[in-house]
């Protein structure tokens, strides 16, 4: 028995002796004492790189419940091994049954993530710059006004039906497929996305005052209707 255990045992014995001297009053005190002990939550043992499944790390309740499914040993902690095993995350809703995720804070802990589906939610901003292996992102039909995709290796980005007015994708050399239909873009530069082969930007393109392209002309774009070329 270690020193801490001996102290606890001594305290229990003291309580029991005192209770025997005080009769019913002492019995009530014993019940309260052991009730307090039972209510104390065990301290989580965290190793370096571990992430507790808490409101502080995952503020959105719906997303927090989702990531808890990766907690294989059900200890309330995502170990480094559990985090590294996650290569895809899907929290998308549907048009008829949208989901309620409003904040994907905590996504940065999944450094091995390659694919993220989060369509039909309530997101207003999204930062995946700490997901360096991300190749596929589908985040259409949200209320996004901000998107940070720096430091990723995105090949496909679905961003239709959002509220964004400015988007910087100049650092994503691997980008091949891009849809930005039905947004509020006022400028766009894809001149550095030389791998781009499919580009959709209808229903907002005529609001663009400046667009810089490589060899690709986006589907649905009529240069004569743009305010400048």
PDB file of C-alpha atoms in Angstrom:
ATOM      1  CA  UNK A   1       0.000   0.000   0.000  1.00  0.00           C
ATOM      2  CA  UNK A   2       1.454   3.350  -0.993  1.00  0.00           C
ATOM      3  CA  UNK A   3       1.595   6.469   1.171  1.00  0.00           C
ATOM      4  CA  UNK A   4      -1.518   8.032  -0.377  1.00  0.00           C
ATOM      5  CA  UNK A   5      -3.545   4.834   0.088  1.00  0.00           C
ATOM      6  CA  UNK A   6      -2.477   4.578   3.755  1.00  0.00           C
ATOM      7  CA  UNK A   7      -3.658   8.144   4.374  1.00  0.00           C
ATOM      8  CA  UNK A   8      -7.045   7.425   2.838  1.00  0.00           C
ATOM      9  CA  UNK A   9      -7.418   4.216   4.870  1.00  0.00           C
ATOM     10  CA  UNK A  10      -6.545   6.071   8.064  1.00  0.00           C
ATOM     11  CA  UNK A  11      -9.116   8.767   7.297  1.00  0.00           C
ATOM     12  CA  UNK A  12     -11.812   6.151   6.685  1.00  0.00           C
ATOM     13  CA  UNK A  13     -11.035   4.424   9.971  1.00  0.00           C
ATOM     14  CA  UNK A  14     -11.215   7.714  11.833  1.00  0.00           C
ATOM     15  CA  UNK A  15     -14.602   8.476  10.337  1.00  0.00           C
ATOM     16  CA  UNK A  16     -15.937   5.032  11.231  1.00  0.00           C
ATOM     17  CA  UNK A  17     -14.743   5.308  14.867  1.00  0.00           C
ATOM     18  CA  UNK A  18     -16.267   8.770  15.225  1.00  0.00           C
ATOM     19  CA  UNK A  19     -19.537   7.561  13.713  1.00  0.00           C
ATOM     20  CA  UNK A  20     -19.816   4.704  16.216  1.00  0.00           C
ATOM     21  CA  UNK A  21     -19.620   7.214  19.037  1.00  0.00           C
ATOM     22  CA  UNK A  22     -22.219   9.579  17.594  1.00  0.00           C
ATOM     23  CA  UNK A  23     -24.984   7.094  16.752  1.00  0.00           C
ATOM     24  CA  UNK A  24     -27.465   8.139  14.046  1.00  0.00           C
ATOM     25  CA  UNK A  25     -25.776  11.506  13.582  1.00  0.00           C
ATOM     26  CA  UNK A  26     -22.525   9.705  12.940  1.00  0.00           C
ATOM     27  CA  UNK A  27     -24.165   7.375  10.439  1.00  0.00           C
ATOM     28  CA  UNK A  28     -25.425  10.340   8.458  1.00  0.00           C
ATOM     29  CA  UNK A  29     -21.931  11.801   8.485  1.00  0.00           C
ATOM     30  CA  UNK A  30     -20.502   8.530   7.151  1.00  0.00           C
ATOM     31  CA  UNK A  31     -23.042   8.506   4.305  1.00  0.00           C
ATOM     32  CA  UNK A  32     -22.107  12.060   3.385  1.00  0.00           C
ATOM     33  CA  UNK A  33     -18.391  11.273   3.590  1.00  0.00           C
ATOM     34  CA  UNK A  34     -18.572   8.297   1.250  1.00  0.00           C
ATOM     35  CA  UNK A  35     -20.949  10.163  -1.042  1.00  0.00           C
ATOM     36  CA  UNK A  36     -18.340  12.895  -1.439  1.00  0.00           C
ATOM     37  CA  UNK A  37     -15.673  10.300  -2.253  1.00  0.00           C
ATOM     38  CA  UNK A  38     -17.892   8.663  -4.892  1.00  0.00           C
ATOM     39  CA  UNK A  39     -18.607  12.009  -6.547  1.00  0.00           C
ATOM     40  CA  UNK A  40     -14.938  12.790  -7.134  1.00  0.00           C
ATOM     41  CA  UNK A  41     -14.095  12.103 -10.793  1.00  0.00           C
ATOM     42  CA  UNK A  42     -10.828  10.238 -11.374  1.00  0.00           C
ATOM     43  CA  UNK A  43      -8.077  12.393 -12.835  1.00  0.00           C
ATOM     44  CA  UNK A  44      -7.459  11.742 -16.532  1.00  0.00           C
ATOM     45  CA  UNK A  45      -3.951  10.478 -17.196  1.00  0.00           C
ATOM     46  CA  UNK A  46      -2.659  12.311 -20.243  1.00  0.00           C
ATOM     47  CA  UNK A  47       0.405  11.405 -22.281  1.00  0.00           C
ATOM     48  CA  UNK A  48       2.162  13.886 -24.538  1.00  0.00           C
ATOM     49  CA  UNK A  49       0.070  14.481 -27.651  1.00  0.00           C
ATOM     50  CA  UNK A  50      -3.156  13.217 -26.074  1.00  0.00           C
ATOM     51  CA  UNK A  51      -6.288  15.360 -26.369  1.00  0.00           C
ATOM     52  CA  UNK A  52      -9.139  15.289 -23.873  1.00  0.00           C
ATOM     53  CA  UNK A  53     -12.616  15.117 -25.403  1.00  0.00           C
ATOM     54  CA  UNK A  54     -13.749  18.265 -23.632  1.00  0.00           C
ATOM     55  CA  UNK A  55     -15.660  21.440 -24.351  1.00  0.00           C
ATOM     56  CA  UNK A  56     -12.387  23.352 -24.257  1.00  0.00           C
ATOM     57  CA  UNK A  57     -10.890  21.265 -27.092  1.00  0.00           C
ATOM     58  CA  UNK A  58     -14.111  20.614 -29.036  1.00  0.00           C
ATOM     59  CA  UNK A  59     -16.558  23.469 -28.267  1.00  0.00           C
ATOM     60  CA  UNK A  60     -19.322  22.275 -30.585  1.00  0.00           C
ATOM     61  CA  UNK A  61     -21.438  19.653 -28.821  1.00  0.00           C
ATOM     62  CA  UNK A  62     -22.400  17.799 -32.028  1.00  0.00           C
ATOM     63  CA  UNK A  63     -18.808  17.612 -33.233  1.00  0.00           C
ATOM     64  CA  UNK A  64     -17.618  16.607 -29.750  1.00  0.00           C
ATOM     65  CA  UNK A  65     -20.064  13.702 -29.698  1.00  0.00           C
ATOM     66  CA  UNK A  66     -18.868  12.676 -33.158  1.00  0.00           C
ATOM     67  CA  UNK A  67     -15.141  12.638 -32.297  1.00  0.00           C
ATOM     68  CA  UNK A  68     -15.892  10.615 -29.162  1.00  0.00           C
ATOM     69  CA  UNK A  69     -16.546   7.679 -31.514  1.00  0.00           C
ATOM     70  CA  UNK A  70     -12.781   7.607 -32.157  1.00  0.00           C
ATOM     71  CA  UNK A  71     -12.148   6.997 -28.444  1.00  0.00           C
ATOM     72  CA  UNK A  72     -11.676   3.235 -28.636  1.00  0.00           C
ATOM     73  CA  UNK A  73     -10.889   2.648 -24.957  1.00  0.00           C
ATOM     74  CA  UNK A  74     -13.689   5.017 -23.813  1.00  0.00           C
ATOM     75  CA  UNK A  75     -11.493   6.915 -21.350  1.00  0.00           C
ATOM     76  CA  UNK A  76     -12.505  10.404 -22.507  1.00  0.00           C
ATOM     77  CA  UNK A  77      -9.139  10.980 -24.171  1.00  0.00           C
ATOM     78  CA  UNK A  78      -7.987  10.729 -27.758  1.00  0.00           C
ATOM     79  CA  UNK A  79      -4.515   9.246 -27.626  1.00  0.00           C
ATOM     80  CA  UNK A  80      -1.929  10.049 -30.267  1.00  0.00           C
ATOM     81  CA  UNK A  81      -2.532   6.599 -31.721  1.00  0.00           C
ATOM     82  CA  UNK A  82      -6.293   7.187 -31.895  1.00  0.00           C
ATOM     83  CA  UNK A  83      -5.801  10.624 -33.462  1.00  0.00           C
ATOM     84  CA  UNK A  84      -3.380   9.307 -36.079  1.00  0.00           C
ATOM     85  CA  UNK A  85      -5.817   6.552 -37.058  1.00  0.00           C
ATOM     86  CA  UNK A  86      -8.359   9.124 -38.265  1.00  0.00           C
ATOM     87  CA  UNK A  87      -7.960   9.802 -41.986  1.00  0.00           C
ATOM     88  CA  UNK A  88     -11.547  10.807 -42.785  1.00  0.00           C
ATOM     89  CA  UNK A  89     -14.265  12.756 -40.958  1.00  0.00           C
ATOM     90  CA  UNK A  90     -17.886  12.998 -42.077  1.00  0.00           C
ATOM     91  CA  UNK A  91     -20.316  15.279 -40.262  1.00  0.00           C
ATOM     92  CA  UNK A  92     -22.400  16.250 -43.297  1.00  0.00           C
ATOM     93  CA  UNK A  93     -26.147  16.550 -43.212  1.00  0.00           C
ATOM     94  CA  UNK A  94     -28.442  16.476 -46.219  1.00  0.00           C
ATOM     95  CA  UNK A  95     -30.611  19.086 -47.907  1.00  0.00           C
ATOM     96  CA  UNK A  96     -33.704  17.671 -46.230  1.00  0.00           C
ATOM     97  CA  UNK A  97     -32.011  16.848 -42.936  1.00  0.00           C
ATOM     98  CA  UNK A  98     -29.129  19.258 -42.273  1.00  0.00           C
ATOM     99  CA  UNK A  99     -26.728  18.751 -39.397  1.00  0.00           C
ATOM    100  CA  UNK A 100     -26.119  21.298 -36.598  1.00  0.00           C
ATOM    101  CA  UNK A 101     -22.327  21.620 -36.472  1.00  0.00           C
ATOM    102  CA  UNK A 102     -21.481  25.315 -36.111  1.00  0.00           C
ATOM    103  CA  UNK A 103     -17.822  25.048 -35.082  1.00  0.00           C
ATOM    104  CA  UNK A 104     -15.145  22.572 -36.163  1.00  0.00           C
ATOM    105  CA  UNK A 105     -12.570  23.768 -33.655  1.00  0.00           C
ATOM    106  CA  UNK A 106     -10.552  20.695 -32.713  1.00  0.00           C
ATOM    107  CA  UNK A 107     -10.185  19.525 -36.301  1.00  0.00           C
ATOM    108  CA  UNK A 108      -6.547  20.661 -36.052  1.00  0.00           C
ATOM    109  CA  UNK A 109      -5.734  17.739 -33.750  1.00  0.00           C
ATOM    110  CA  UNK A 110      -6.245  15.259 -36.606  1.00  0.00           C
ATOM    111  CA  UNK A 111      -2.955  15.747 -38.428  1.00  0.00           C
ATOM    112  CA  UNK A 112      -3.393  12.625 -40.578  1.00  0.00           C
ATOM    113  CA  UNK A 113      -6.799  13.707 -41.883  1.00  0.00           C
ATOM    114  CA  UNK A 114      -7.130  13.277 -45.657  1.00  0.00           C
ATOM    115  CA  UNK A 115     -10.855  13.729 -46.308  1.00  0.00           C
ATOM    116  CA  UNK A 116     -13.413  15.994 -44.632  1.00  0.00           C
ATOM    117  CA  UNK A 117     -17.141  16.093 -45.352  1.00  0.00           C
ATOM    118  CA  UNK A 118     -19.048  18.854 -43.533  1.00  0.00           C
ATOM    119  CA  UNK A 119     -21.774  19.917 -45.978  1.00  0.00           C
ATOM    120  CA  UNK A 120     -25.229  21.089 -44.859  1.00  0.00           C
ATOM    121  CA  UNK A 121     -24.241  22.463 -41.478  1.00  0.00           C
ATOM    122  CA  UNK A 122     -24.156  25.852 -39.725  1.00  0.00           C
ATOM    123  CA  UNK A 123     -20.478  26.699 -40.184  1.00  0.00           C
ATOM    124  CA  UNK A 124     -19.461  30.344 -40.634  1.00  0.00           C
ATOM    125  CA  UNK A 125     -15.687  29.817 -40.643  1.00  0.00           C
ATOM    126  CA  UNK A 126     -13.355  26.894 -41.242  1.00  0.00           C
ATOM    127  CA  UNK A 127      -9.600  26.562 -40.742  1.00  0.00           C
ATOM    128  CA  UNK A 128      -7.875  23.394 -41.980  1.00  0.00           C
ATOM    129  CA  UNK A 129      -4.388  24.883 -42.184  1.00  0.00           C
ATOM    130  CA  UNK A 130      -3.202  22.463 -39.498  1.00  0.00           C
ATOM    131  CA  UNK A 131      -4.291  19.430 -41.505  1.00  0.00           C
ATOM    132  CA  UNK A 132      -1.298  19.075 -43.830  1.00  0.00           C
ATOM    133  CA  UNK A 133      -2.480  15.789 -45.377  1.00  0.00           C
ATOM    134  CA  UNK A 134      -5.952  17.019 -46.335  1.00  0.00           C
ATOM    135  CA  UNK A 135      -6.698  16.159 -49.972  1.00  0.00           C
ATOM    136  CA  UNK A 136     -10.498  16.372 -50.177  1.00  0.00           C
ATOM    137  CA  UNK A 137     -12.800  18.968 -48.636  1.00  0.00           C
ATOM    138  CA  UNK A 138     -16.550  19.171 -49.147  1.00  0.00           C
ATOM    139  CA  UNK A 139     -18.031  22.056 -47.171  1.00  0.00           C
ATOM    140  CA  UNK A 140     -20.829  23.267 -49.437  1.00  0.00           C
ATOM    141  CA  UNK A 141     -24.205  24.531 -48.184  1.00  0.00           C
ATOM    142  CA  UNK A 142     -23.042  26.260 -45.018  1.00  0.00           C
ATOM    143  CA  UNK A 143     -22.816  29.967 -44.150  1.00  0.00           C
ATOM    144  CA  UNK A 144     -19.061  30.184 -44.560  1.00  0.00           C
ATOM    145  CA  UNK A 145     -17.523  33.638 -44.863  1.00  0.00           C
ATOM    146  CA  UNK A 146     -13.982  32.491 -44.063  1.00  0.00           C
ATOM    147  CA  UNK A 147     -11.912  29.511 -45.235  1.00  0.00           C
ATOM    148  CA  UNK A 148      -8.232  28.856 -44.569  1.00  0.00           C
ATOM    149  CA  UNK A 149      -6.779  26.030 -46.656  1.00  0.00           C
ATOM    150  CA  UNK A 150      -3.107  26.974 -46.441  1.00  0.00           C
ATOM    151  CA  UNK A 151      -0.576  24.199 -45.813  1.00  0.00           C
ATOM    152  CA  UNK A 152      -2.908  21.549 -47.231  1.00  0.00           C
ATOM    153  CA  UNK A 153      -2.500  19.358 -50.314  1.00  0.00           C
ATOM    154  CA  UNK A 154      -6.077  19.742 -51.482  1.00  0.00           C
ATOM    155  CA  UNK A 155      -6.961  18.166 -54.790  1.00  0.00           C
ATOM    156  CA  UNK A 156     -10.738  18.679 -54.551  1.00  0.00           C
ATOM    157  CA  UNK A 157     -12.638  21.565 -52.960  1.00  0.00           C
ATOM    158  CA  UNK A 158     -16.435  21.766 -53.010  1.00  0.00           C
ATOM    159  CA  UNK A 159     -17.484  25.185 -51.728  1.00  0.00           C
ATOM    160  CA  UNK A 160     -20.870  25.840 -53.325  1.00  0.00           C
ATOM    161  CA  UNK A 161     -23.689  27.723 -51.580  1.00  0.00           C
ATOM    162  CA  UNK A 162     -21.771  29.736 -49.013  1.00  0.00           C
ATOM    163  CA  UNK A 163     -21.305  33.436 -48.259  1.00  0.00           C
ATOM    164  CA  UNK A 164     -17.630  34.009 -48.991  1.00  0.00           C
ATOM    165  CA  UNK A 165     -16.466  37.209 -50.712  1.00  0.00           C
ATOM    166  CA  UNK A 166     -12.736  36.481 -50.912  1.00  0.00           C
ATOM    167  CA  UNK A 167     -10.817  33.204 -51.135  1.00  0.00           C
ATOM    168  CA  UNK A 168      -7.065  32.612 -51.282  1.00  0.00           C
ATOM    169  CA  UNK A 169      -6.187  29.272 -52.873  1.00  0.00           C
ATOM    170  CA  UNK A 170      -2.937  30.409 -54.480  1.00  0.00           C
ATOM    171  CA  UNK A 171      -0.785  28.119 -52.324  1.00  0.00           C
ATOM    172  CA  UNK A 172      -2.555  24.892 -53.345  1.00  0.00           C
ATOM    173  CA  UNK A 173      -0.559  23.683 -56.331  1.00  0.00           C
ATOM    174  CA  UNK A 174      -2.240  20.259 -56.284  1.00  0.00           C
ATOM    175  CA  UNK A 175      -5.811  21.571 -56.687  1.00  0.00           C
ATOM    176  CA  UNK A 176      -7.566  19.855 -59.594  1.00  0.00           C
ATOM    177  CA  UNK A 177     -11.279  20.264 -58.884  1.00  0.00           C
ATOM    178  CA  UNK A 178     -12.886  23.455 -57.584  1.00  0.00           C
ATOM    179  CA  UNK A 179     -16.535  24.513 -57.305  1.00  0.00           C
ATOM    180  CA  UNK A 180     -17.516  27.931 -55.949  1.00  0.00           C
ATOM    181  CA  UNK A 181     -21.052  28.204 -57.294  1.00  0.00           C
ATOM    182  CA  UNK A 182     -23.510  30.514 -55.564  1.00  0.00           C
ATOM    183  CA  UNK A 183     -21.177  32.558 -53.384  1.00  0.00           C
ATOM    184  CA  UNK A 184     -20.465  36.301 -53.067  1.00  0.00           C
ATOM    185  CA  UNK A 185     -17.003  36.467 -54.561  1.00  0.00           C
ATOM    186  CA  UNK A 186     -15.788  39.851 -55.743  1.00  0.00           C
ATOM    187  CA  UNK A 187     -12.298  38.711 -56.782  1.00  0.00           C
ATOM    188  CA  UNK A 188     -10.612  35.429 -57.510  1.00  0.00           C
ATOM    189  CA  UNK A 189      -7.120  34.342 -58.527  1.00  0.00           C
ATOM    190  CA  UNK A 190      -6.553  30.814 -59.813  1.00  0.00           C
ATOM    191  CA  UNK A 191      -3.593  31.695 -62.025  1.00  0.00           C
ATOM    192  CA  UNK A 192      -1.241  29.736 -59.749  1.00  0.00           C
ATOM    193  CA  UNK A 193      -3.438  26.639 -59.632  1.00  0.00           C
ATOM    194  CA  UNK A 194      -1.844  25.111 -62.693  1.00  0.00           C
ATOM    195  CA  UNK A 195      -3.173  21.598 -61.989  1.00  0.00           C
ATOM    196  CA  UNK A 196      -6.784  22.823 -62.083  1.00  0.00           C
ATOM    197  CA  UNK A 197      -8.882  20.959 -64.662  1.00  0.00           C
ATOM    198  CA  UNK A 198     -12.461  21.404 -63.409  1.00  0.00           C
ATOM    199  CA  UNK A 199     -13.723  24.780 -62.216  1.00  0.00           C
ATOM    200  CA  UNK A 200     -17.333  25.733 -61.458  1.00  0.00           C
ATOM    201  CA  UNK A 201     -18.300  29.254 -60.409  1.00  0.00           C
ATOM    202  CA  UNK A 202     -21.766  29.991 -61.816  1.00  0.00           C
ATOM    203  CA  UNK A 203     -24.415  32.120 -60.064  1.00  0.00           C
ATOM    204  CA  UNK A 204     -21.858  34.507 -58.574  1.00  0.00           C
ATOM    205  CA  UNK A 205     -19.377  35.013 -61.354  1.00  0.00           C
ATOM    206  CA  UNK A 206     -21.026  38.175 -62.712  1.00  0.00           C
ATOM    207  CA  UNK A 207     -20.379  39.959 -59.420  1.00  0.00           C
ATOM    208  CA  UNK A 208     -16.637  39.474 -59.882  1.00  0.00           C
ATOM    209  CA  UNK A 209     -14.761  42.660 -60.651  1.00  0.00           C
ATOM    210  CA  UNK A 210     -11.415  40.904 -61.039  1.00  0.00           C
ATOM    211  CA  UNK A 211     -10.569  37.349 -62.034  1.00  0.00           C
ATOM    212  CA  UNK A 212      -7.170  35.906 -62.863  1.00  0.00           C
ATOM    213  CA  UNK A 213      -7.086  32.584 -64.651  1.00  0.00           C
ATOM    214  CA  UNK A 214      -4.527  30.191 -66.036  1.00  0.00           C
ATOM    215  CA  UNK A 215      -5.316  28.356 -69.267  1.00  0.00           C
ATOM    216  CA  UNK A 216      -8.674  27.198 -67.923  1.00  0.00           C
ATOM    217  CA  UNK A 217     -11.923  29.089 -68.579  1.00  0.00           C
ATOM    218  CA  UNK A 218     -14.496  28.280 -65.892  1.00  0.00           C
ATOM    219  CA  UNK A 219     -17.729  26.599 -66.835  1.00  0.00           C
ATOM    220  CA  UNK A 220     -20.571  29.109 -66.923  1.00  0.00           C
ATOM    221  CA  UNK A 221     -18.302  32.142 -67.315  1.00  0.00           C
ATOM    222  CA  UNK A 222     -18.966  34.702 -70.039  1.00  0.00           C
ATOM    223  CA  UNK A 223     -16.116  37.250 -70.266  1.00  0.00           C
ATOM    224  CA  UNK A 224     -18.437  39.759 -71.948  1.00  0.00           C
ATOM    225  CA  UNK A 225     -20.570  39.929 -68.793  1.00  0.00           C
ATOM    226  CA  UNK A 226     -17.687  40.474 -66.370  1.00  0.00           C
ATOM    227  CA  UNK A 227     -17.040  44.065 -65.316  1.00  0.00           C
ATOM    228  CA  UNK A 228     -13.363  43.703 -66.172  1.00  0.00           C
ATOM    229  CA  UNK A 229     -11.139  41.016 -67.611  1.00  0.00           C
TER     230      UNK A 229
END
